[in-house]
Coordinates of C-alpha atoms and ligand atoms in Angstrom, one line a residue:
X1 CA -7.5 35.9 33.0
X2 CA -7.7 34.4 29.7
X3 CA -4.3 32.1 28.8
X4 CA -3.7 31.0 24.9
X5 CA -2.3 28.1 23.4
X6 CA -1.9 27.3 20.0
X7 CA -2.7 24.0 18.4
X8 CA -3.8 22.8 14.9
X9 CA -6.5 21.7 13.2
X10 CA -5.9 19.2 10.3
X11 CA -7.9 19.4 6.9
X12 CA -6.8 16.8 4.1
X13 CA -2.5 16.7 5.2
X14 CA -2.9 20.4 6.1
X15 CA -3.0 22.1 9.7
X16 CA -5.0 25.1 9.8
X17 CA -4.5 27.0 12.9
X18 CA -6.9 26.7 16.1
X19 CA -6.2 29.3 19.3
X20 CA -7.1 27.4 22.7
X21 CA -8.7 30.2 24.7
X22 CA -8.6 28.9 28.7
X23 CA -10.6 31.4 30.9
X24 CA -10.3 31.1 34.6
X25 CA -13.7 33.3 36.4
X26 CA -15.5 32.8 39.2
X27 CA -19.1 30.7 38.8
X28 CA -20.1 28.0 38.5
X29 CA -17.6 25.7 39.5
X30 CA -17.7 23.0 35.9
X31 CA -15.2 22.8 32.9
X32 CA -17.3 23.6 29.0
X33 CA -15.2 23.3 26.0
X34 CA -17.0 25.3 23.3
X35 CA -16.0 26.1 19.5
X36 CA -17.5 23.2 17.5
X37 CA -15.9 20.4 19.1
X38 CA -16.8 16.8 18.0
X39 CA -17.4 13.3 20.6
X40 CA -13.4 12.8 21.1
X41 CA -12.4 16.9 22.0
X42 CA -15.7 16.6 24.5
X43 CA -14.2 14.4 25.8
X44 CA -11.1 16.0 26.5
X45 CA -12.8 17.9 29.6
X46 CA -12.4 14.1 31.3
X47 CA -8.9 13.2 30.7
X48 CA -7.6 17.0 31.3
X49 CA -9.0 17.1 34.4
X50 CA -7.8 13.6 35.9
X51 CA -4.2 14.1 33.9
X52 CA -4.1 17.4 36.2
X53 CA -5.3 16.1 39.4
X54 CA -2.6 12.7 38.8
X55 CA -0.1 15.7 38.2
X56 CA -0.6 16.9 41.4
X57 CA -2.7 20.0 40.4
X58 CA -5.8 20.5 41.9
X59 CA -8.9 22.1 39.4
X60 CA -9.9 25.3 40.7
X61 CA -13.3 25.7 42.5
X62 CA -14.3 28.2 39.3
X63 CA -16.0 28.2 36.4
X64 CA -13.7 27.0 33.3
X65 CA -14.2 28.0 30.0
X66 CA -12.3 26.6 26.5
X67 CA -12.8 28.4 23.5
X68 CA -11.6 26.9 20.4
X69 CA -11.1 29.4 18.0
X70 CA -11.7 29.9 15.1
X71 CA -15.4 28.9 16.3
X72 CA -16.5 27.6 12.9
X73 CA -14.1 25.6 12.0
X74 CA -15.1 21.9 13.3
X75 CA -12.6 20.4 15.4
X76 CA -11.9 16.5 15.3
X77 CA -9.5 14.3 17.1
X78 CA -8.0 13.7 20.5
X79 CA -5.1 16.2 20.1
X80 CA -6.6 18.8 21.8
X81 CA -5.8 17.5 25.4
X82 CA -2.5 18.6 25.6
X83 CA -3.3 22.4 24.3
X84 CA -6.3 22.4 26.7
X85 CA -4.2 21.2 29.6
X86 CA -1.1 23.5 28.9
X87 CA -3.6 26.4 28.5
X88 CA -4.9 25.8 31.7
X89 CA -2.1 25.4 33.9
X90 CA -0.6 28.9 32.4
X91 CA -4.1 30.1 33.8
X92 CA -3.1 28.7 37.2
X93 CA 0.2 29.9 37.2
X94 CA 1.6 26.1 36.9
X95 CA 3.4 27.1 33.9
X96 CA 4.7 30.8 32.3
X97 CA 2.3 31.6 29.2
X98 CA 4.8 33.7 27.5
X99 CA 6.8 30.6 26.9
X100 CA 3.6 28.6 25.5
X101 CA 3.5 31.6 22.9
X102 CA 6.2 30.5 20.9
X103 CA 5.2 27.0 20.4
X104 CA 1.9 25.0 18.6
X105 CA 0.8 22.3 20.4
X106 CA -0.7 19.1 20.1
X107 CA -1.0 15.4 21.9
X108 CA -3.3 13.1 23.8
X109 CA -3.7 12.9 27.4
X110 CA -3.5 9.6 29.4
X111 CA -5.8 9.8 32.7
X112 CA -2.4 9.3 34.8
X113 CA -1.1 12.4 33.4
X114 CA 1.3 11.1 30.6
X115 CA 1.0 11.9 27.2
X116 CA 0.3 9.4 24.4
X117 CA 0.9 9.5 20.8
X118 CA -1.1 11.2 18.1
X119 CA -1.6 11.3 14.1
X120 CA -0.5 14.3 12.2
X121 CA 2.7 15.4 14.2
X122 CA 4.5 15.6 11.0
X123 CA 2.0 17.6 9.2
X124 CA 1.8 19.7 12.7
X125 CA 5.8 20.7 13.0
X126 CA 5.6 21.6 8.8
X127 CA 2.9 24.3 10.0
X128 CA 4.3 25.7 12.7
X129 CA 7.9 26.2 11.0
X130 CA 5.7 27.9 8.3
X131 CA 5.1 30.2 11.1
X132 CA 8.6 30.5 12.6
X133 CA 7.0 28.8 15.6
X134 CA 8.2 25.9 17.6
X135 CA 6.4 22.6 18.1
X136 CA 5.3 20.5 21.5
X137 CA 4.3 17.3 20.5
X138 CA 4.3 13.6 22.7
X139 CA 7.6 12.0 23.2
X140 CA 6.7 9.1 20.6
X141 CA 5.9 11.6 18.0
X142 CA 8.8 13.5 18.4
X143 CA 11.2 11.4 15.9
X144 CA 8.7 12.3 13.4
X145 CA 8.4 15.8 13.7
X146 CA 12.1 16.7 13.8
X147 CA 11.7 16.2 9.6
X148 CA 9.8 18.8 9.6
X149 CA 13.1 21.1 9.9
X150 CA 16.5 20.8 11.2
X151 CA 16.1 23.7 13.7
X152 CA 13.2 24.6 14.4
X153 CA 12.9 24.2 18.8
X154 CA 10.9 20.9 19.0
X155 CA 9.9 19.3 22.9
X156 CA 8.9 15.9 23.3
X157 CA 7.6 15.3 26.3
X158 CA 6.6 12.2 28.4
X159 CA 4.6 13.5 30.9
X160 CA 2.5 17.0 31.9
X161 CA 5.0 17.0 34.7
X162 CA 7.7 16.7 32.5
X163 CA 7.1 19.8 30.3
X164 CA 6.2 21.8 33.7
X165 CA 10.1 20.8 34.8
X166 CA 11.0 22.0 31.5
X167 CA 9.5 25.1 31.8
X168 CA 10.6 25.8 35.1
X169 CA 14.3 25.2 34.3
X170 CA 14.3 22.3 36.5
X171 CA 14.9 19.5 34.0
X172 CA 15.9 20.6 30.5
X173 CA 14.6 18.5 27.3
X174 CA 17.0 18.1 23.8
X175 CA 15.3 18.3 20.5
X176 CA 14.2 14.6 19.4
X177 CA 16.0 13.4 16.4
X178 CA 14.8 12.7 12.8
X179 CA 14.2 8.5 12.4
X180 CA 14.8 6.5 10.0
X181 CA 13.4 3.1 9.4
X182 CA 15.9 0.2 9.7
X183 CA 17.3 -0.6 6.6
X184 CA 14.5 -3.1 4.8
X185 CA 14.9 -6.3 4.6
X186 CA 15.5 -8.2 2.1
X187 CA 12.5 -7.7 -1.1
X188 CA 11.5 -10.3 -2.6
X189 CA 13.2 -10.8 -6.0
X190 CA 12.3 -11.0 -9.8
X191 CA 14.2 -13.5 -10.4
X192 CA 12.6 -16.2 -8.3
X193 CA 9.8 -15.9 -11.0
X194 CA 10.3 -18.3 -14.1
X195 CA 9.3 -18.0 -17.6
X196 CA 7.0 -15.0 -18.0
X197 CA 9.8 -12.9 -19.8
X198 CA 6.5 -10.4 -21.2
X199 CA 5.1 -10.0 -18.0
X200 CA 8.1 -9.1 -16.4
X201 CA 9.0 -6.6 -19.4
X202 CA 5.6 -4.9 -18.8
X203 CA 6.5 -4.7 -15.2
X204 CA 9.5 -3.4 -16.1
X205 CA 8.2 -0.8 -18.4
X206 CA 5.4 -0.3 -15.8
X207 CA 8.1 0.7 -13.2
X208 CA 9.8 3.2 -15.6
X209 CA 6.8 5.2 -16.7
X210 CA 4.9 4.9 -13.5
X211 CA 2.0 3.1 -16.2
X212 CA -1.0 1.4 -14.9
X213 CA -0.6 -2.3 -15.1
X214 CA -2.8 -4.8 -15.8
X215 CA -2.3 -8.2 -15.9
X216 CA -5.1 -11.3 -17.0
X217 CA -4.5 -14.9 -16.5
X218 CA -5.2 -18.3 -14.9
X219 CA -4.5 -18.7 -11.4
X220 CA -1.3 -20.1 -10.0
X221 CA 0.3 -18.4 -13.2
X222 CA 2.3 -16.0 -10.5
X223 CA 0.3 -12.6 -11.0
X224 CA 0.1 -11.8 -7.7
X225 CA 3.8 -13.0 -7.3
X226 CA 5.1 -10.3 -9.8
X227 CA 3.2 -7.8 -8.4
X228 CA 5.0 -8.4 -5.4
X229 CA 8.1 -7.9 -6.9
X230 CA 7.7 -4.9 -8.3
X231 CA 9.0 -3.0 -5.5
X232 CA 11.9 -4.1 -5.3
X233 CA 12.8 -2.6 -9.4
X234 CA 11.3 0.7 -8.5
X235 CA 13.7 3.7 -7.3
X236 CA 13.8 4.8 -3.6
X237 CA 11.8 8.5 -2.7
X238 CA 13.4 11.5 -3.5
X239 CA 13.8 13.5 -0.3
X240 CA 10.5 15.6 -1.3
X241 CA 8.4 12.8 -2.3
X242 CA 9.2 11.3 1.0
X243 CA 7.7 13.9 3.0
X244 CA 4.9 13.8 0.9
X245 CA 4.4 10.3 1.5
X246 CA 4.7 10.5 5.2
X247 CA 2.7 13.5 5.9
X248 CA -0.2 11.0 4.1
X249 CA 1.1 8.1 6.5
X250 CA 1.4 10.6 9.5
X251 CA -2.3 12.3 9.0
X252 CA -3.5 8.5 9.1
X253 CA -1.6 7.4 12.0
X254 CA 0.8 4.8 10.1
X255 CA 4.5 6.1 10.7
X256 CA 4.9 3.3 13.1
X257 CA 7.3 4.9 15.9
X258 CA 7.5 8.1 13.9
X259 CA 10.0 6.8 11.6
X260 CA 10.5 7.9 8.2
X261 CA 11.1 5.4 5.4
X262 CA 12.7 6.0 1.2
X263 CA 10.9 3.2 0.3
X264 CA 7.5 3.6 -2.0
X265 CA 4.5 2.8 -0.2
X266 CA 2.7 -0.8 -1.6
X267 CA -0.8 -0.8 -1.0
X268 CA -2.8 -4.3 -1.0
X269 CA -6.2 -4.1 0.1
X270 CA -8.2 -6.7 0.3
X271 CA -11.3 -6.7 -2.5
X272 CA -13.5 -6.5 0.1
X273 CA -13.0 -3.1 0.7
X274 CA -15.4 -0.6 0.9
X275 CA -15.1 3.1 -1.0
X276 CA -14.2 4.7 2.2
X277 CA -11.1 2.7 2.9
X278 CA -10.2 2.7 -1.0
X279 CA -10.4 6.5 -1.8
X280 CA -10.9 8.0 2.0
X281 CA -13.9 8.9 3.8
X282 CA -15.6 7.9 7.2
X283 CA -14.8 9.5 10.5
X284 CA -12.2 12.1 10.4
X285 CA -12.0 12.1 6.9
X286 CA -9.5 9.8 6.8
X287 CA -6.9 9.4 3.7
X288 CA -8.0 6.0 1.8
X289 CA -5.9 3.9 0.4
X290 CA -5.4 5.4 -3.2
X291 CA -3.8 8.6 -0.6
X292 CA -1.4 5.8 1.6
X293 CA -0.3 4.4 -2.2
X294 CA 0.4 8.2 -3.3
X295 CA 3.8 7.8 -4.7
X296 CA 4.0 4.0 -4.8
X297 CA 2.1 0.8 -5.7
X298 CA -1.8 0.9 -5.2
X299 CA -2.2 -3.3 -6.0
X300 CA -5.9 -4.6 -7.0
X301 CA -5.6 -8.5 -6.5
X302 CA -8.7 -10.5 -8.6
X303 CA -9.6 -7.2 -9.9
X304 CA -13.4 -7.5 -10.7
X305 CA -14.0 -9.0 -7.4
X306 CA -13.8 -5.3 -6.0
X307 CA -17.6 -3.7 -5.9
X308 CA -18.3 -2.1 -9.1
X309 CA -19.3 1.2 -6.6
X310 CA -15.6 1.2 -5.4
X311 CA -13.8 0.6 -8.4
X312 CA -15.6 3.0 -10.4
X313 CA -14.7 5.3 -7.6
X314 CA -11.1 4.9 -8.4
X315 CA -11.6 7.3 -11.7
X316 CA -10.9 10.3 -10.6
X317 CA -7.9 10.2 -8.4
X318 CA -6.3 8.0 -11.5
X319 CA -7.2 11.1 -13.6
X320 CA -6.3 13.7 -11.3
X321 CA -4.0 12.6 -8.9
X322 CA -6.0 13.8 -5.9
X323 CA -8.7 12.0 -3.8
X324 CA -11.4 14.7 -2.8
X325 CA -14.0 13.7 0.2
X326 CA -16.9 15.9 0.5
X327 CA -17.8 16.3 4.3
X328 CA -21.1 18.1 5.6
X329 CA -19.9 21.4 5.9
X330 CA -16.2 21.0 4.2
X331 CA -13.9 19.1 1.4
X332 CA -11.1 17.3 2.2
X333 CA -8.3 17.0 -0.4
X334 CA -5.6 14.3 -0.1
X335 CA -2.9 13.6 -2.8
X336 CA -3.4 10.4 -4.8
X337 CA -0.6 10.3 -7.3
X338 CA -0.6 5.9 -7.4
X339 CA 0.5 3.6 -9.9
X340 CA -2.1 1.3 -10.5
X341 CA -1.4 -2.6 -10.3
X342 CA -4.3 -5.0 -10.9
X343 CA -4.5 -9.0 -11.5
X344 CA -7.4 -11.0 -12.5
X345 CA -8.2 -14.4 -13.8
X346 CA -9.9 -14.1 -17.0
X347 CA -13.0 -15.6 -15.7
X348 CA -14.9 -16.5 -12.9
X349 CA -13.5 -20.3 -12.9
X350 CA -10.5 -18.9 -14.2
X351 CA -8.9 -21.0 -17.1
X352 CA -11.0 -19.3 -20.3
X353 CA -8.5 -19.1 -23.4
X354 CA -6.4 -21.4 -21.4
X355 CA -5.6 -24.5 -24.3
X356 CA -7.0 -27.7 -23.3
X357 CA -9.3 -26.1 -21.1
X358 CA -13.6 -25.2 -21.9
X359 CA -15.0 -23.2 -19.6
X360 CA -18.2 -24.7 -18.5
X361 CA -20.4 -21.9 -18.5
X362 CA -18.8 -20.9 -22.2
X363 CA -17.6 -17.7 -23.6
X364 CA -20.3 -16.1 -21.5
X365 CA -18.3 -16.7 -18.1
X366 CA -15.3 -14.4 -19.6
X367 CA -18.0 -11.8 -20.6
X368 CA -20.2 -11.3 -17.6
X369 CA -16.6 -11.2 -15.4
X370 CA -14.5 -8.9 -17.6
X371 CA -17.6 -6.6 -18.0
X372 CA -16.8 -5.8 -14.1
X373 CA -14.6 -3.5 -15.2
X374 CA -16.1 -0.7 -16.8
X375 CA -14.5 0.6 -20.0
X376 CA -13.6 4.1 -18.8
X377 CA -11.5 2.3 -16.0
X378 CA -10.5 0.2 -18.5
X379 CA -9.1 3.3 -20.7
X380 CA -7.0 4.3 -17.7
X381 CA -4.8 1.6 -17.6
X382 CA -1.9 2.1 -20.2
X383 CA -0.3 -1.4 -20.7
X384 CA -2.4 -4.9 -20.5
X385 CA -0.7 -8.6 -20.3
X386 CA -1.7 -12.1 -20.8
X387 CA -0.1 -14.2 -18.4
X388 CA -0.4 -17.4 -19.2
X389 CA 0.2 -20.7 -17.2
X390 CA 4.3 -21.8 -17.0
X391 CA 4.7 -24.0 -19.0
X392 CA 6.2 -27.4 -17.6
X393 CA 9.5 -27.1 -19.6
X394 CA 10.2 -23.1 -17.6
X395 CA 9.4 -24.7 -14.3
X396 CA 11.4 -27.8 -14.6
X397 CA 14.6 -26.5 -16.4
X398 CA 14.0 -22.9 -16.9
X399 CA 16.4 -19.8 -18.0
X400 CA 18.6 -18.7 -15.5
X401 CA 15.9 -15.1 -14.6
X402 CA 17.4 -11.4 -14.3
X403 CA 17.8 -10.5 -10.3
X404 CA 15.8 -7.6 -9.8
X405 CA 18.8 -5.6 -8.9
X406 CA 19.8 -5.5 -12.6
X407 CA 16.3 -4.4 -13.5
X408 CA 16.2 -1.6 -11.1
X409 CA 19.6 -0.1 -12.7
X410 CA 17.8 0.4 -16.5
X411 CA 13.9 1.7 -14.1
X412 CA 16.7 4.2 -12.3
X413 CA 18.3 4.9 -16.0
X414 CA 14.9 5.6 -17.8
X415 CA 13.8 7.9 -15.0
X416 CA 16.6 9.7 -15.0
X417 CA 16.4 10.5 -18.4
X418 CA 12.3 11.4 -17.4
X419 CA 13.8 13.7 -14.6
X420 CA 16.2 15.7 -17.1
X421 CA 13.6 16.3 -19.6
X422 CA 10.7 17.6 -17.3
X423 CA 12.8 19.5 -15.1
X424 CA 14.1 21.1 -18.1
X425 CA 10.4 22.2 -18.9
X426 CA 10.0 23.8 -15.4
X427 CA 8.1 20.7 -14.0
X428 CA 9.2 19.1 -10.6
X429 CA 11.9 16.2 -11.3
X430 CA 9.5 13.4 -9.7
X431 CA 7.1 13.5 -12.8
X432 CA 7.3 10.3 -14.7
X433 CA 5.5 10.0 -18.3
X434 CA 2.4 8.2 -16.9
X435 CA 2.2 11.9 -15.4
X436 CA 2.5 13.8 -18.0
X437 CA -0.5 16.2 -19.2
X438 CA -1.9 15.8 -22.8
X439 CA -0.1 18.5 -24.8
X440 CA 3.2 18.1 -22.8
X441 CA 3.2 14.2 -23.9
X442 CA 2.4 15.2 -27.7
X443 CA 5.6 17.4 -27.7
X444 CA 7.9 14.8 -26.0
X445 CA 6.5 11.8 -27.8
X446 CA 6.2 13.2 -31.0
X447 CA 6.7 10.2 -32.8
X448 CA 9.1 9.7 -36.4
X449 CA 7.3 9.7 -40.1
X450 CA 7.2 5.9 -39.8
X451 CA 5.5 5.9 -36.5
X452 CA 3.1 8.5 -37.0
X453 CA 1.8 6.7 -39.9
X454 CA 2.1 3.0 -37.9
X455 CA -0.4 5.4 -34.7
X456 CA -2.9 6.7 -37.4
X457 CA -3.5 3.6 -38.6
X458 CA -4.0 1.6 -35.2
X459 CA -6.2 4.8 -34.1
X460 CA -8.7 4.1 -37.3
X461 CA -8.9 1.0 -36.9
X462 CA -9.2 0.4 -33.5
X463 CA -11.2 3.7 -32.5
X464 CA -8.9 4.5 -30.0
X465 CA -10.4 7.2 -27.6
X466 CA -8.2 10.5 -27.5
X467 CA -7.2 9.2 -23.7
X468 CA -5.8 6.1 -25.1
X469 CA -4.2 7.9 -28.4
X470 CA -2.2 10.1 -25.1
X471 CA -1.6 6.5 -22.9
X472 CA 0.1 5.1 -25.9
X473 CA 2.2 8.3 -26.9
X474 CA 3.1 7.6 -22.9
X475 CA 4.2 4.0 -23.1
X476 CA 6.0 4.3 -26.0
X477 CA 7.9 7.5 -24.7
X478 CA 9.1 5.5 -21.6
X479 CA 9.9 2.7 -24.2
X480 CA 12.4 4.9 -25.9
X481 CA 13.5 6.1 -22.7
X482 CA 14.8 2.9 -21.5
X483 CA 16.3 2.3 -24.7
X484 CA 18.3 5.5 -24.0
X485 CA 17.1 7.2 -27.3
X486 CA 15.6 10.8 -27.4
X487 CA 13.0 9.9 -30.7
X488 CA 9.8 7.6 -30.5
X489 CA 10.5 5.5 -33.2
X490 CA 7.8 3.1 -35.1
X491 CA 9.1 0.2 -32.9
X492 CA 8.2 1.9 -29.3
X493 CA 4.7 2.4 -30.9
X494 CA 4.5 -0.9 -32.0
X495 CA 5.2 -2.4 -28.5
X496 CA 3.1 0.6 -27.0
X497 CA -0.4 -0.5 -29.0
X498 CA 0.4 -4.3 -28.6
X499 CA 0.1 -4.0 -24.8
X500 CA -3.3 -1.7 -25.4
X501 CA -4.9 -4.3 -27.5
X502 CA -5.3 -7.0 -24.8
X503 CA -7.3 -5.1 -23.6
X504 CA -9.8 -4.1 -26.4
X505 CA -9.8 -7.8 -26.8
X506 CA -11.3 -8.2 -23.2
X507 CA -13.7 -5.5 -23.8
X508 CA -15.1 -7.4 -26.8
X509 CA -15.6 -10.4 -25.2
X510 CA -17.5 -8.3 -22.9
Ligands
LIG1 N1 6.3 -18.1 -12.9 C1 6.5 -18.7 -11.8 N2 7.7 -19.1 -11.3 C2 7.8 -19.7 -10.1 N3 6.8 -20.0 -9.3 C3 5.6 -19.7 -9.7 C4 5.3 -19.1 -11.0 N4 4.0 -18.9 -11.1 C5 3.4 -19.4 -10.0 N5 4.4 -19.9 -9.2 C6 4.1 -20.6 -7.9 O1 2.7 -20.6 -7.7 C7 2.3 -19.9 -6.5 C8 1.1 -19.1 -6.8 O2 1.4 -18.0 -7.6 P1 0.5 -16.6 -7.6 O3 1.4 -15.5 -8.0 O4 -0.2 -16.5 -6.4 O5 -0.5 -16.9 -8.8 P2 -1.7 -16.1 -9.3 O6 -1.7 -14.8 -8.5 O7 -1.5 -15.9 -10.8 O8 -2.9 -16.9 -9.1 C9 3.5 -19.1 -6.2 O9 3.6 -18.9 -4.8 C10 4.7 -19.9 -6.7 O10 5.0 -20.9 -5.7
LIG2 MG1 -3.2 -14.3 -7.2

């Protein structure tokens, strides 16, 4: 007899369905799993077997076949224990099959018979409501899965024996409730920062636009201490974006406790980090961080210290929003929809263009480290700030600073006004103008006679690329936006080019 479970397999934040065939027959006595299964599923045949025999149910003296189907389709991941272990005990009669039909599966197995946690629950209960089918998942997982839908039959259960009792009537689960992380602490707040009133108006402008950000100056200057901040100005996730978010977080096993959080993700890796960890990659395909920032902050501390390899690598999702990972026989797709933060001193020693300060090595020290950063990453990142050392006078007696809780009110304003106008075109209501495509950003940013003429200047003059002609039209849109005013007037432009032309600056020095 040949019992059937359904379980998943995931690809990128999507689960593509997998059948658990389980065939009972006399032969051999030996358990095979077959259907392209990699180290961890082989593995399975182990920890289903002593999970049984700790639950009190013996293997058969018979040959015991698994078929994962479909047979092509490779098969990664420890979360085939539970599918393989339900499958098996409908062969023997432990549980009724019928009941399994209704349900998709997925967990790990524990040799003593309980069932531990696994990634991708969320992404799991998404797919089976898109089938009208229930979901079985591990207790700890369970929290996470009820967002999937509010009614859709969801078990959580501790144990094999525990979802045996279940099915027998015996001792009757309740659907595990949707989590939500503790309200955050405390964020750390803008107005602990003194002086730096342009820095924090990039930030500012940064947060309302969803802009790249890049900000150059001598250390101690508090870079990496606005960066920090920034958070706490930016508006929670919309209840869409959230599941977006956490089906990323979910896929790579970060929902700690299967709880659910509003708050945009902040992503700081270290510069150390190799391509795999930034854009995904490795085993499993696992989302990188650009994927885990989708949404949120993706924060490059002492920017050219990254490998060349890795920040070049970061192209691509900046320009199209997704990170795609090319497997052996497959591609992976995660979404990678970041805003881009990065901080760097302005050379290696740190304190060129500083006054009262030579750099030893000369002008060429600022050159060979700027020239890290290749120009076409360079071109992605719409607004650039000096941030120069605090002077003694802000430190010592300095103006009382904006909390960032006044900031976030005009970042929630200007994005409102974002939401209105792209909704109004059709376009989903999380799209900020950083996000806008080419032609859509030349209709809502046309700018006034004076500006026009103020933009075709700049553009001769400085040679603009056509990207960063379209970055500017961006920044100044958001600019008008937080002024509340539906026309991009010369002003906006004005502000929009100075914060560009730090950055040619760096790139001649190069
Ligand atoms: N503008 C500032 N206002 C208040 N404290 C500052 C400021 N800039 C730097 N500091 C102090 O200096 C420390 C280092 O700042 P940090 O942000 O790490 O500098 P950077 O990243 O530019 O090297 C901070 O922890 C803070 O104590
Ligand atoms: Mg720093």
């Amino acid at each position: 007899m040949v019992a059937r479970v359904r379980t998943v397999a995931f690809q990128g934040v999507e689960a593509i369905p997998v059948d658990v065939q389980v065939m009972v027959a006399p032969g051999k006595v030996g358990m095979h799993i077959v259907g392209l299964p990699d180290k961890a599923v082989a593995e399975s045949r182990e920890r289903v077997q002593a999970a049984l025999h700790a639950s009190g149910l013996s293997m058969p003296p018979k040959k015991v076949t698994v078929n994962l189907a479909p047979a092509d389709l490779p098969k990664e991941g420890s979360h085939y224990d539970l599918p393989i272990a339900l499958g098996l005990m409908a062969a023997l009669g432990a549980v009724p099959g019928d009941a399994l039909a209704d349900y998709m599966v997925l967990g790990e197995l524990s040799l003593d018979g309980t069932i531990t946690a696994v990634a991708g629950a969320l992404p799991a209960a998404m797919g089976a409501n898109a089938q009208e089918l229930g979901l079985i998942c591990p207790a700890d997982c369970g929290s996470e899965a009820a967002w999937a839908s509010g009614d859709m039959p969801i078990l959580a259960p501790r144990s094999l024996i525990q979802i045996a009792n279940h099915f027998r009537g015996t001792q009757v689960m309740s659907r595990p409730e949707p989590a939500v992380r503790a309200a955050p602490d405390q964020l750390p707040d803008l107005a602990e920062i003194k002086g730096q009133i342009v820095a924090k108006r990039a930030l500012e402008i940064a947060a309302a636009g969803g802009h790249n950000l890049l900000m150059v100056g001598p250390p101690g200057s508090g870079k990496s201490m606005l960066a920090q901040r920034l958070p706490s100005i930016l508006p929670a996730l919309g209840a869409r974006e959230l599941l977006e978010v956490s089906m990323v977080a979910s896929i790579a096993g970060e929902l700690a406790g299967g709880r659910l959080s509003d708050r945009r993700p902040f992503r700081a890796p270290h510069h150390s980090a190799s391509m795999a960890a930034m854009v995904g990659g490795g085993l499993r395909a696992r989302p990188g961080e650009v994927s885990l920032a989708h949404r949120g902050i993706l924060f490059l501390d002492e920017f050219p210290e990254f490998s060349p390899v890795v920040l070049d690598s970061l192209r691509q999702p900046l320009e199209s929003g997704e990170s795609v990972i090319a497997r052996a026989n497959h591609r992976v797709t995660y979404p990678a929809k970041f805003q881009l933060i990065a901080a760097m001193n302005p050379c290696r020693c740190g304190m060129a263009g500083e006054p009262g300060h030579s750099c030893a090595r000369g002008p060429r020290c600022a050159g060979e480290y700027q020239s890290r950063i290749s120009a076409p990453l360079m071109d992605r990142i719409d607004i650039r700030v000096d941030v120069p050392a605090v002077s003694a006078a802000d430190m010592i007696r300095p103006n009382p600073a904006e909390p960032s809780a006044v900031v976030k009110q005009r970042v929630e304003r200007a994005r409102g006004l974002q939401a209105e106008r792209f909704q109004a075109m059709g376009l989903p209501a999380a799209t900020v103008n950083a996000q806008a495509s080419a032609a859509l950003i030349e209709t809502i940013a046309a700018p006034d006679e004076a500006g026009a003429r103020l933009l075709r200047d700049a553009a001769e003059q400085m040679r603009f690329s056509a990207r960063a002609y379209h970055r500017i039209l961006k920044v100044a849109r958001t600019l008008a936006d937080l002024e509340g005013e539906e026309t991009v007037r010369r002003i906006h432009l004005a502000e929009a080019i100075s914060y560009r032309i730090v950055g040619e600056r760096l790139q001649a020095a190069a």
